[in-house]
XYZ file of N, CA and C in Angstrom:
270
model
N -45.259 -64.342 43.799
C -46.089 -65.228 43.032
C -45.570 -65.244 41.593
N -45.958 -66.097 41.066
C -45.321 -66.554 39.545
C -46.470 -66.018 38.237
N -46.150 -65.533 37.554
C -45.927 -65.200 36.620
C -46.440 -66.104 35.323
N -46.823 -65.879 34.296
C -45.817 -66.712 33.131
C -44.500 -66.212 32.246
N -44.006 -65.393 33.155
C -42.815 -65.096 32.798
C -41.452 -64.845 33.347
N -42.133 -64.767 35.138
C -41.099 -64.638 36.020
C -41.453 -64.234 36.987
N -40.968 -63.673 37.726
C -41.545 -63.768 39.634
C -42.601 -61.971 39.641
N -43.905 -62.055 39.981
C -44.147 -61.058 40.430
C -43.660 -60.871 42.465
N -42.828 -59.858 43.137
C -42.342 -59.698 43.899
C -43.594 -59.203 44.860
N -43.940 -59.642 45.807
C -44.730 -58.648 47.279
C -44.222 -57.268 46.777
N -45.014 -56.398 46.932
C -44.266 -55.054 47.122
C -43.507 -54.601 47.993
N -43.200 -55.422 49.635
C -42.387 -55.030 50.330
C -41.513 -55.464 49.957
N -40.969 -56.673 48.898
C -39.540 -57.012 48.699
C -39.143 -56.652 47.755
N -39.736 -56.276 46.503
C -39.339 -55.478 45.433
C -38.855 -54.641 45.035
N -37.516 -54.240 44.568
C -36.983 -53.605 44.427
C -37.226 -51.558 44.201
N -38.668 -52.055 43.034
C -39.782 -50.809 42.755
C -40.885 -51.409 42.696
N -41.751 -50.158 42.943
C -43.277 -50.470 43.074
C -44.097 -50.387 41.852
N -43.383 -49.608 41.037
C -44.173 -49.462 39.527
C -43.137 -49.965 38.734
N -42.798 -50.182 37.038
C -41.927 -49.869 36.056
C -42.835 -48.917 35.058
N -42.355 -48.306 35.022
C -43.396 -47.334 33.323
C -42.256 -47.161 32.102
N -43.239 -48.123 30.966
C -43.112 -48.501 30.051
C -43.811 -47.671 28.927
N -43.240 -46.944 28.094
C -44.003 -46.213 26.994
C -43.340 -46.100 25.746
N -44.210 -46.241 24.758
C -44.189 -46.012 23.366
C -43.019 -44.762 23.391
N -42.067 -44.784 21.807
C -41.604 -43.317 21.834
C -42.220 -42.010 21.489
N -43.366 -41.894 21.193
C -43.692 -41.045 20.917
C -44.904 -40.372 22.526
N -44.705 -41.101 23.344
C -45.521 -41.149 24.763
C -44.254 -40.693 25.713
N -42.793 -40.871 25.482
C -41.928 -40.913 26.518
C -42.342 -38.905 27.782
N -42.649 -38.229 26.802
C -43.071 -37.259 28.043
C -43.341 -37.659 28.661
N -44.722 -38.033 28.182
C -45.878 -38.524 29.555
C -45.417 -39.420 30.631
N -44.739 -40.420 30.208
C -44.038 -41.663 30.945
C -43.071 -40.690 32.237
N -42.036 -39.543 31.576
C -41.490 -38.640 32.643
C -42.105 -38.020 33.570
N -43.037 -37.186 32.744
C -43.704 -36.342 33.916
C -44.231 -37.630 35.435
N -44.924 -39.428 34.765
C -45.589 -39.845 35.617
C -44.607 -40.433 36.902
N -42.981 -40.869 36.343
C -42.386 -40.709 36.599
C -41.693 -39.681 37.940
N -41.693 -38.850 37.158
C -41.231 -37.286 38.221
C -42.617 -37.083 39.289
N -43.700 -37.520 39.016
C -44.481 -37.653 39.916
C -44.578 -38.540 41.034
N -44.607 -39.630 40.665
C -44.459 -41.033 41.226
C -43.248 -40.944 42.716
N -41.678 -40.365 41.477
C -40.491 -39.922 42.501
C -40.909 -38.683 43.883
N -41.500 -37.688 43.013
C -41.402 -36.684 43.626
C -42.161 -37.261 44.893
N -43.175 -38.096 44.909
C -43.996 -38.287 46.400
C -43.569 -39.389 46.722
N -42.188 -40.118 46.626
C -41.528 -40.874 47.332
C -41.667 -42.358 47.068
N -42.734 -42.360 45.837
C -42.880 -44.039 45.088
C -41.454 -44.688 44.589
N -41.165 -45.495 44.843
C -40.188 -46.484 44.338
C -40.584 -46.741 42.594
N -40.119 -46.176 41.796
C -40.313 -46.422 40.268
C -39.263 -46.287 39.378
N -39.371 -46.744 38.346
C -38.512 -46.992 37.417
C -38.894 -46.766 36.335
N -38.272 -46.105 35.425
C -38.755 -46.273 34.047
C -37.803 -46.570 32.653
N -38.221 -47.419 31.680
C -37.627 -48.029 31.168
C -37.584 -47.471 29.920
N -36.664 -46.539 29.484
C -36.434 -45.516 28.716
C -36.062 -45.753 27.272
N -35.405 -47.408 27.207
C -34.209 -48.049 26.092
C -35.440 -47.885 24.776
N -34.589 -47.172 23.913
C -34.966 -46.788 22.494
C -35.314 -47.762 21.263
N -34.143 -49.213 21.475
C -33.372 -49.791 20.712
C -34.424 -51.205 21.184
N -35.250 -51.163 22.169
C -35.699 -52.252 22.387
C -37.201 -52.429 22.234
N -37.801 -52.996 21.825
C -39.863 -52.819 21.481
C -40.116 -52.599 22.730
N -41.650 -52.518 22.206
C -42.830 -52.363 23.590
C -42.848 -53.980 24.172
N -42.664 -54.674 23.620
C -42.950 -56.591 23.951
C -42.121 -57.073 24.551
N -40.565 -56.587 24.098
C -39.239 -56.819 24.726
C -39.213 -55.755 26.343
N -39.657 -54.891 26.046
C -39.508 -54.365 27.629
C -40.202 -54.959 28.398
N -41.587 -54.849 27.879
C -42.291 -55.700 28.933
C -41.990 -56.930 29.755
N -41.266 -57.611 29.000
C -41.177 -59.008 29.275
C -39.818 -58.770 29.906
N -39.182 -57.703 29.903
C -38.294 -57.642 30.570
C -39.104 -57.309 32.018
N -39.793 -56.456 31.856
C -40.156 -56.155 33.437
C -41.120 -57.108 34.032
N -41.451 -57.854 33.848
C -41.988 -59.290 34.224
C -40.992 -60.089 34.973
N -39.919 -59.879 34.555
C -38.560 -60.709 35.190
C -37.934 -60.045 35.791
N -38.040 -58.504 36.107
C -37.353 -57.645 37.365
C -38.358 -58.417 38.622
N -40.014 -58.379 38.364
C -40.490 -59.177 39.582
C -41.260 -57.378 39.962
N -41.097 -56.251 39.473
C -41.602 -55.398 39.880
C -43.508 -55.106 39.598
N -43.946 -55.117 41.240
C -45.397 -55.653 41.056
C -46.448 -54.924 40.273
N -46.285 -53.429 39.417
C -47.206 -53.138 38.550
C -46.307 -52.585 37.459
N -46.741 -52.583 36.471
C -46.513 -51.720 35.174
C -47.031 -50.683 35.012
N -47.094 -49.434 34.878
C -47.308 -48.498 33.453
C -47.152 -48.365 32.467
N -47.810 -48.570 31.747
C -48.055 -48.897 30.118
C -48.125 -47.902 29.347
N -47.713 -46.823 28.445
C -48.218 -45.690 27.805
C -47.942 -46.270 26.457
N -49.417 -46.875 26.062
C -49.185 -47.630 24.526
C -50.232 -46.890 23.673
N -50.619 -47.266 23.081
C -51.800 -46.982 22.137
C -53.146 -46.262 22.784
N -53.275 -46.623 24.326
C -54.540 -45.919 24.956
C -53.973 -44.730 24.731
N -52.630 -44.500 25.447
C -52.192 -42.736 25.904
C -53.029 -41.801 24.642
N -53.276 -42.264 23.865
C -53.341 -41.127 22.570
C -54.620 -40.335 22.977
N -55.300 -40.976 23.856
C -56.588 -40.464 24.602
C -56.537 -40.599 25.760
N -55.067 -39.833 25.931
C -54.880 -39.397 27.524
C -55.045 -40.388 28.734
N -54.834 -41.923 28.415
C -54.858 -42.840 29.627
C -53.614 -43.666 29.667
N -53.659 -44.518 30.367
C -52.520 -44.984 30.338
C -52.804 -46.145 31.242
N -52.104 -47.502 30.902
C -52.621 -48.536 31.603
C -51.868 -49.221 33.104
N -52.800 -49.432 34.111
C -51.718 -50.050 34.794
C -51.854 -51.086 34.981
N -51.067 -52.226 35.196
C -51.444 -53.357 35.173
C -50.654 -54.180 36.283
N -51.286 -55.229 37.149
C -50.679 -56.023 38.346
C -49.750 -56.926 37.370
N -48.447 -57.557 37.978
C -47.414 -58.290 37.278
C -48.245 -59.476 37.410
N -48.892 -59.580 39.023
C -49.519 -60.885 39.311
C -50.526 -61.451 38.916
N -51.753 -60.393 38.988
C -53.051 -60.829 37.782
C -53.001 -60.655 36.242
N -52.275 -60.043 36.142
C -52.446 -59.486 35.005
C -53.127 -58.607 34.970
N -54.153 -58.494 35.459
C -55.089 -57.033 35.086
C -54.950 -55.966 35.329
């Protein structure tokens, strides 16, 4: 299904099932959810690049088509972290 930015993918055809996206000062948290995610066999990715914003990744992962995000933005600071469908948005 479409997007306004690019293809959200079915999860059976998608490459990964999550991307996690975090602030630099959040990147632990983003690993550990990461090393979790891997460790029980989730298809995830995380988008580590230093050099690029929180707005620019995102919108990058809108156009991988991968069907949820992890977000570690401004909530994390009180220990949450957002997930969000590529397809609803919510």
């Amino acid at each position: 299904m479409e997007n306004h930015y690019g293809v959200s993918l079915p999860c059976n055809l998608a490459p990964y099932f999550i991307q996690i996206i975090s602030k630099a000062d959040k990147s632990q948290e983003a690993e550990n959810l990461y090393k979790q995610l891997t460790d029980k066999g989730v298809c995830a990715i995380i988008d580590d690049r230093k050099e690029i914003t929180m707005g620019s990744r995102m919108k990058d992962a809108l156009l991988l088509g991968t069907p949820y995000l992890a977000i570690f933005g401004d909530r994390a600071k009180r220990g949450e972290v957002e997930i969000e469908s590529t397809r609803t948005g919510q």
